[in-house]
Amino acid sequence: MVAPSLGPGTSLAREMEEGNIYLADYGVLEGLPTALIDGRPTFVAAPLCLLHQRPDGELRPLAIQLSQQPGPDAPIFLPGDPPWVWALAKAWVRSAEFHVHEGLT
């Protein structure tokens, strides 16, 4: 699933063994009360973001799930998805990072 993003000559298991894989877990946001717009609650993602530190030191996302629980309503987004889909998934992670930084730290 993430092998194409890792590059040739490596694997997820190998990168994990070498300490190059990280998980950004925004589960602390799950279930937070949100604002109401037109009487309906807004959505705050509590994503999981799998990251890979490349040999040049750059940290890049490998996979994003916008909710904590896997299932048919929680797809996993990958860099190979359509560009706008991948960009939106990354935007939700950035939004979650903002919520944690501004609201909980």
CSV table of N, CA and C in Angstrom, one decimal:
chain,number,residue,atom,x,y,z
A,1,MET,N,0.8,-1.2,0.0
A,1,MET,CA,0.0,0.0,0.0
A,1,MET,C,0.9,1.3,0.0
A,2,VAL,N,1.9,1.3,0.8
A,2,VAL,CA,2.8,2.5,0.9
A,2,VAL,C,4.1,2.3,0.2
A,3,ALA,N,4.4,1.1,-0.3
A,3,ALA,CA,5.7,0.8,-0.9
A,3,ALA,C,6.0,1.8,-2.0
A,4,PRO,N,5.1,2.2,-2.9
A,4,PRO,CA,5.5,3.2,-4.0
A,4,PRO,C,6.1,4.5,-3.4
A,5,SER,N,5.6,4.9,-2.2
A,5,SER,CA,6.0,6.2,-1.7
A,5,SER,C,7.4,6.1,-0.9
A,6,LEU,N,7.8,4.8,-0.6
A,6,LEU,CA,9.1,4.7,0.1
A,6,LEU,C,10.2,4.7,-0.8
A,7,GLY,N,10.0,4.4,-2.1
A,7,GLY,CA,11.1,4.4,-3.0
A,7,GLY,C,11.7,3.0,-3.2
A,8,PRO,N,12.6,2.8,-4.2
A,8,PRO,CA,13.1,1.5,-4.5
A,8,PRO,C,14.1,1.1,-3.4
A,9,GLY,N,14.3,-0.3,-3.3
A,9,GLY,CA,15.3,-0.8,-2.4
A,9,GLY,C,15.0,-0.8,-0.9
A,10,THR,N,13.8,-0.6,-0.6
A,10,THR,CA,13.4,-0.6,0.9
A,10,THR,C,12.0,-1.1,1.0
A,11,SER,N,11.6,-1.3,2.3
A,11,SER,CA,10.3,-1.7,2.6
A,11,SER,C,9.8,-1.1,3.8
A,12,LEU,N,8.5,-1.2,4.1
A,12,LEU,CA,8.0,-0.6,5.3
A,12,LEU,C,8.6,-1.2,6.6
A,13,ALA,N,8.8,-2.5,6.6
A,13,ALA,CA,9.4,-3.2,7.7
A,13,ALA,C,10.8,-2.7,7.9
A,14,ARG,N,11.5,-2.6,6.9
A,14,ARG,CA,12.9,-2.1,7.0
A,14,ARG,C,13.0,-0.7,7.5
A,15,GLU,N,12.2,0.2,7.0
A,15,GLU,CA,12.1,1.6,7.4
A,15,GLU,C,11.7,1.7,8.9
A,16,MET,N,10.8,0.8,9.3
A,16,MET,CA,10.4,0.8,10.7
A,16,MET,C,11.5,0.3,11.6
A,17,GLU,N,12.3,-0.7,11.2
A,17,GLU,CA,13.4,-1.2,12.0
A,17,GLU,C,14.5,-0.1,12.1
A,18,GLU,N,14.6,0.7,11.1
A,18,GLU,CA,15.6,1.8,11.1
A,18,GLU,C,15.2,3.0,11.8
A,19,GLY,N,13.9,3.0,12.3
A,19,GLY,CA,13.4,4.2,13.0
A,19,GLY,C,13.0,5.4,12.1
A,20,ASN,N,12.6,5.1,10.9
A,20,ASN,CA,12.3,6.1,10.0
A,20,ASN,C,10.8,6.3,9.7
A,21,ILE,N,10.0,5.6,10.5
A,21,ILE,CA,8.5,5.6,10.4
A,21,ILE,C,7.9,6.2,11.7
A,22,TYR,N,7.0,7.1,11.5
A,22,TYR,CA,6.4,7.8,12.7
A,22,TYR,C,4.9,7.8,12.4
A,23,LEU,N,4.1,7.9,13.6
A,23,LEU,CA,2.7,8.0,13.5
A,23,LEU,C,2.3,9.2,14.2
A,24,ALA,N,1.6,10.1,13.5
A,24,ALA,CA,1.0,11.3,14.2
A,24,ALA,C,-0.4,10.9,14.5
A,25,ASP,N,-0.8,10.8,15.7
A,25,ASP,CA,-2.1,10.4,16.2
A,25,ASP,C,-2.8,11.5,16.9
A,26,TYR,N,-3.9,12.0,16.3
A,26,TYR,CA,-4.6,13.1,16.8
A,26,TYR,C,-5.9,12.6,17.5
A,27,GLY,N,-5.8,11.5,18.1
A,27,GLY,CA,-7.0,10.9,18.8
A,27,GLY,C,-7.5,11.7,19.9
A,28,VAL,N,-6.7,12.6,20.4
A,28,VAL,CA,-7.2,13.5,21.5
A,28,VAL,C,-8.3,14.4,21.0
A,29,LEU,N,-8.5,14.6,19.7
A,29,LEU,CA,-9.6,15.4,19.2
A,29,LEU,C,-10.9,14.7,19.0
A,30,GLU,N,-10.9,13.3,19.1
A,30,GLU,CA,-12.1,12.5,18.9
A,30,GLU,C,-13.1,12.9,19.9
A,31,GLY,N,-14.3,13.2,19.5
A,31,GLY,CA,-15.4,13.4,20.4
A,31,GLY,C,-15.5,14.8,21.0
A,32,LEU,N,-14.6,15.7,20.6
A,32,LEU,CA,-14.6,17.1,21.1
A,32,LEU,C,-15.9,17.8,20.6
A,33,PRO,N,-16.5,18.6,21.5
A,33,PRO,CA,-17.7,19.3,21.0
A,33,PRO,C,-17.3,20.3,20.0
A,34,THR,N,-18.2,20.5,19.0
A,34,THR,CA,-17.9,21.5,17.9
A,34,THR,C,-19.0,22.5,17.9
A,35,ALA,N,-18.7,23.5,17.0
A,35,ALA,CA,-19.7,24.6,16.8
A,35,ALA,C,-20.9,24.1,16.0
A,36,LEU,N,-22.0,24.7,16.1
A,36,LEU,CA,-23.1,24.4,15.3
A,36,LEU,C,-23.3,25.4,14.1
A,37,ILE,N,-23.5,25.0,12.9
A,37,ILE,CA,-23.8,25.8,11.8
A,37,ILE,C,-25.1,25.4,11.2
A,38,ASP,N,-26.0,26.3,11.2
A,38,ASP,CA,-27.4,25.9,10.7
A,38,ASP,C,-28.0,24.8,11.5
A,39,GLY,N,-27.6,24.7,12.8
A,39,GLY,CA,-28.2,23.7,13.7
A,39,GLY,C,-27.5,22.3,13.6
A,40,ARG,N,-26.5,22.2,12.8
A,40,ARG,CA,-25.8,21.0,12.6
A,40,ARG,C,-24.3,21.1,13.1
A,41,PRO,N,-23.8,20.1,13.8
A,41,PRO,CA,-22.4,20.2,14.3
A,41,PRO,C,-21.4,20.1,13.2
A,42,THR,N,-20.4,20.9,13.3
A,42,THR,CA,-19.3,20.8,12.4
A,42,THR,C,-18.4,19.6,12.6
A,43,PHE,N,-17.6,19.3,11.7
A,43,PHE,CA,-16.7,18.1,11.8
A,43,PHE,C,-15.3,18.5,12.1
A,44,VAL,N,-14.7,17.8,13.1
A,44,VAL,CA,-13.3,17.9,13.4
A,44,VAL,C,-12.7,16.5,13.3
A,45,ALA,N,-11.8,16.4,12.4
A,45,ALA,CA,-11.1,15.2,12.2
A,45,ALA,C,-10.2,14.8,13.3
A,46,ALA,N,-10.0,13.5,13.6
A,46,ALA,CA,-9.1,13.0,14.6
A,46,ALA,C,-8.2,12.0,13.8
A,47,PRO,N,-7.4,12.5,12.9
A,47,PRO,CA,-6.7,11.6,12.0
A,47,PRO,C,-5.5,10.9,12.5
A,48,LEU,N,-5.1,9.9,11.8
A,48,LEU,CA,-3.9,9.2,12.0
A,48,LEU,C,-3.1,9.4,10.7
A,49,CYS,N,-1.8,9.8,10.9
A,49,CYS,CA,-1.0,10.2,9.7
A,49,CYS,C,0.3,9.4,9.8
A,50,LEU,N,0.6,8.5,8.9
A,50,LEU,CA,1.8,7.7,8.9
A,50,LEU,C,2.9,8.5,8.1
A,51,LEU,N,4.0,8.7,8.7
A,51,LEU,CA,5.1,9.6,8.2
A,51,LEU,C,6.4,8.8,7.9
A,52,HIS,N,7.1,9.2,6.9
A,52,HIS,CA,8.4,8.6,6.6
A,52,HIS,C,9.5,9.6,6.6
A,53,GLN,N,10.6,9.4,7.3
A,53,GLN,CA,11.7,10.3,7.2
A,53,GLN,C,12.7,9.8,6.1
A,54,ARG,N,12.8,10.5,5.1
A,54,ARG,CA,13.7,10.1,4.0
A,54,ARG,C,15.1,10.3,4.3
A,55,PRO,N,16.0,9.6,3.5
A,55,PRO,CA,17.5,9.8,3.8
A,55,PRO,C,18.0,11.2,3.8
A,56,ASP,N,17.3,12.1,3.1
A,56,ASP,CA,17.7,13.5,3.1
A,56,ASP,C,17.2,14.3,4.3
A,57,GLY,N,16.4,13.6,5.2
A,57,GLY,CA,15.9,14.2,6.4
A,57,GLY,C,14.5,14.7,6.2
A,58,GLU,N,14.0,14.8,5.0
A,58,GLU,CA,12.6,15.2,4.8
A,58,GLU,C,11.6,14.3,5.4
A,59,LEU,N,10.6,14.8,6.1
A,59,LEU,CA,9.5,14.0,6.6
A,59,LEU,C,8.3,14.1,5.7
A,60,ARG,N,7.8,13.0,5.2
A,60,ARG,CA,6.7,13.0,4.2
A,60,ARG,C,5.6,12.1,4.7
A,61,PRO,N,4.4,12.5,4.4
A,61,PRO,CA,3.3,11.6,4.8
A,61,PRO,C,3.2,10.4,3.8
A,62,LEU,N,2.9,9.2,4.4
A,62,LEU,CA,2.7,8.0,3.6
A,62,LEU,C,1.2,7.6,3.4
A,63,ALA,N,0.5,7.8,4.5
A,63,ALA,CA,-0.9,7.4,4.5
A,63,ALA,C,-1.7,8.3,5.6
A,64,ILE,N,-2.9,8.6,5.3
A,64,ILE,CA,-3.7,9.3,6.2
A,64,ILE,C,-5.1,8.7,6.3
A,65,GLN,N,-5.5,8.5,7.5
A,65,GLN,CA,-6.9,8.1,7.8
A,65,GLN,C,-7.5,9.2,8.7
A,66,LEU,N,-8.7,9.7,8.3
A,66,LEU,CA,-9.2,10.9,9.0
A,66,LEU,C,-10.0,10.5,10.3
A,67,SER,N,-10.2,9.3,10.6
A,67,SER,CA,-10.8,8.9,11.9
A,67,SER,C,-10.0,7.9,12.6
A,68,GLN,N,-10.3,7.6,13.8
A,68,GLN,CA,-9.5,6.7,14.6
A,68,GLN,C,-9.8,5.2,14.4
A,69,GLN,N,-11.1,5.0,14.0
A,69,GLN,CA,-11.5,3.6,13.8
A,69,GLN,C,-11.5,3.2,12.3
A,70,PRO,N,-10.8,2.1,12.0
A,70,PRO,CA,-10.9,1.7,10.6
A,70,PRO,C,-12.2,1.2,10.2
A,71,GLY,N,-12.5,1.2,8.9
A,71,GLY,CA,-13.8,0.7,8.4
A,71,GLY,C,-14.2,1.3,7.1
A,72,PRO,N,-15.3,0.9,6.6
A,72,PRO,CA,-15.7,1.3,5.3
A,72,PRO,C,-16.0,2.8,5.2
A,73,ASP,N,-16.2,3.5,6.3
A,73,ASP,CA,-16.4,4.9,6.4
A,73,ASP,C,-15.2,5.7,6.7
A,74,ALA,N,-14.0,5.0,6.7
A,74,ALA,CA,-12.7,5.6,7.1
A,74,ALA,C,-11.7,5.1,6.1
A,75,PRO,N,-11.7,5.7,4.9
A,75,PRO,CA,-10.7,5.3,3.9
A,75,PRO,C,-9.3,5.7,4.3
A,76,ILE,N,-8.4,5.1,3.7
A,76,ILE,CA,-7.0,5.5,3.9
A,76,ILE,C,-6.5,6.2,2.6
A,77,PHE,N,-6.1,7.4,2.8
A,77,PHE,CA,-5.6,8.2,1.7
A,77,PHE,C,-4.1,8.1,1.5
A,78,LEU,N,-3.7,8.0,0.2
A,78,LEU,CA,-2.3,7.8,-0.2
A,78,LEU,C,-1.8,8.8,-1.2
A,79,PRO,N,-0.5,9.1,-1.2
A,79,PRO,CA,0.0,10.0,-2.2
A,79,PRO,C,-0.4,9.7,-3.7
A,80,GLY,N,-0.7,8.5,-4.0
A,80,GLY,CA,-1.1,8.1,-5.3
A,80,GLY,C,-2.5,8.3,-5.6
A,81,ASP,N,-3.3,8.8,-4.7
A,81,ASP,CA,-4.7,9.2,-4.9
A,81,ASP,C,-4.7,10.4,-5.8
A,82,PRO,N,-5.9,10.7,-6.4
A,82,PRO,CA,-6.0,12.0,-7.2
A,82,PRO,C,-5.4,13.2,-6.4
A,83,PRO,N,-4.7,14.0,-7.0
A,83,PRO,CA,-4.0,15.1,-6.3
A,83,PRO,C,-4.9,15.9,-5.4
A,84,TRP,N,-6.1,16.3,-5.8
A,84,TRP,CA,-7.0,17.1,-5.0
A,84,TRP,C,-7.4,16.3,-3.7
A,85,VAL,N,-7.6,15.0,-3.9
A,85,VAL,CA,-8.0,14.1,-2.7
A,85,VAL,C,-6.9,14.1,-1.7
A,86,TRP,N,-5.6,13.9,-2.2
A,86,TRP,CA,-4.5,13.8,-1.3
A,86,TRP,C,-4.3,15.2,-0.6
A,87,ALA,N,-4.4,16.2,-1.4
A,87,ALA,CA,-4.3,17.6,-0.8
A,87,ALA,C,-5.3,17.8,0.3
A,88,LEU,N,-6.5,17.4,0.1
A,88,LEU,CA,-7.6,17.6,1.1
A,88,LEU,C,-7.3,16.8,2.4
A,89,ALA,N,-6.8,15.5,2.2
A,89,ALA,CA,-6.5,14.7,3.3
A,89,ALA,C,-5.3,15.4,4.1
A,90,LYS,N,-4.3,15.9,3.5
A,90,LYS,CA,-3.3,16.6,4.2
A,90,LYS,C,-3.8,17.9,4.8
A,91,ALA,N,-4.7,18.6,4.2
A,91,ALA,CA,-5.3,19.8,4.8
A,91,ALA,C,-6.0,19.4,6.1
A,92,TRP,N,-6.7,18.3,6.2
A,92,TRP,CA,-7.4,17.8,7.4
A,92,TRP,C,-6.4,17.5,8.5
A,93,VAL,N,-5.2,17.0,8.2
A,93,VAL,CA,-4.2,16.7,9.1
A,93,VAL,C,-3.6,18.1,9.7
A,94,ARG,N,-3.4,19.0,8.8
A,94,ARG,CA,-2.9,20.3,9.2
A,94,ARG,C,-3.9,21.0,10.1
A,95,SER,N,-5.2,20.8,9.8
A,95,SER,CA,-6.3,21.4,10.7
A,95,SER,C,-6.2,20.8,12.1
A,96,ALA,N,-6.1,19.4,12.1
A,96,ALA,CA,-6.0,18.7,13.4
A,96,ALA,C,-4.8,19.2,14.2
A,97,GLU,N,-3.6,19.4,13.5
A,97,GLU,CA,-2.4,19.9,14.2
A,97,GLU,C,-2.7,21.3,14.8
A,98,PHE,N,-3.4,22.1,14.0
A,98,PHE,CA,-3.7,23.4,14.5
A,98,PHE,C,-4.6,23.3,15.8
A,99,HIS,N,-5.6,22.5,15.7
A,99,HIS,CA,-6.5,22.3,16.9
A,99,HIS,C,-5.8,21.9,18.1
A,100,VAL,N,-4.9,20.9,17.9
A,100,VAL,CA,-4.1,20.4,19.1
A,100,VAL,C,-3.2,21.5,19.6
A,101,HIS,N,-2.5,22.2,18.7
A,101,HIS,CA,-1.5,23.2,19.1
A,101,HIS,C,-2.2,24.4,19.8
A,102,GLU,N,-3.3,24.9,19.2
A,102,GLU,CA,-4.0,26.1,19.7
A,102,GLU,C,-4.9,25.8,20.9
A,103,GLY,N,-5.6,24.6,20.8
A,103,GLY,CA,-6.6,24.4,21.8
A,103,GLY,C,-6.2,23.5,23.0
A,104,LEU,N,-5.1,22.7,22.8
A,104,LEU,CA,-4.8,21.7,23.8
A,104,LEU,C,-3.4,21.8,24.4
A,105,THR,N,-2.6,22.7,23.9
A,105,THR,CA,-1.3,22.8,24.5
A,105,THR,C,-1.0,24.2,25.1
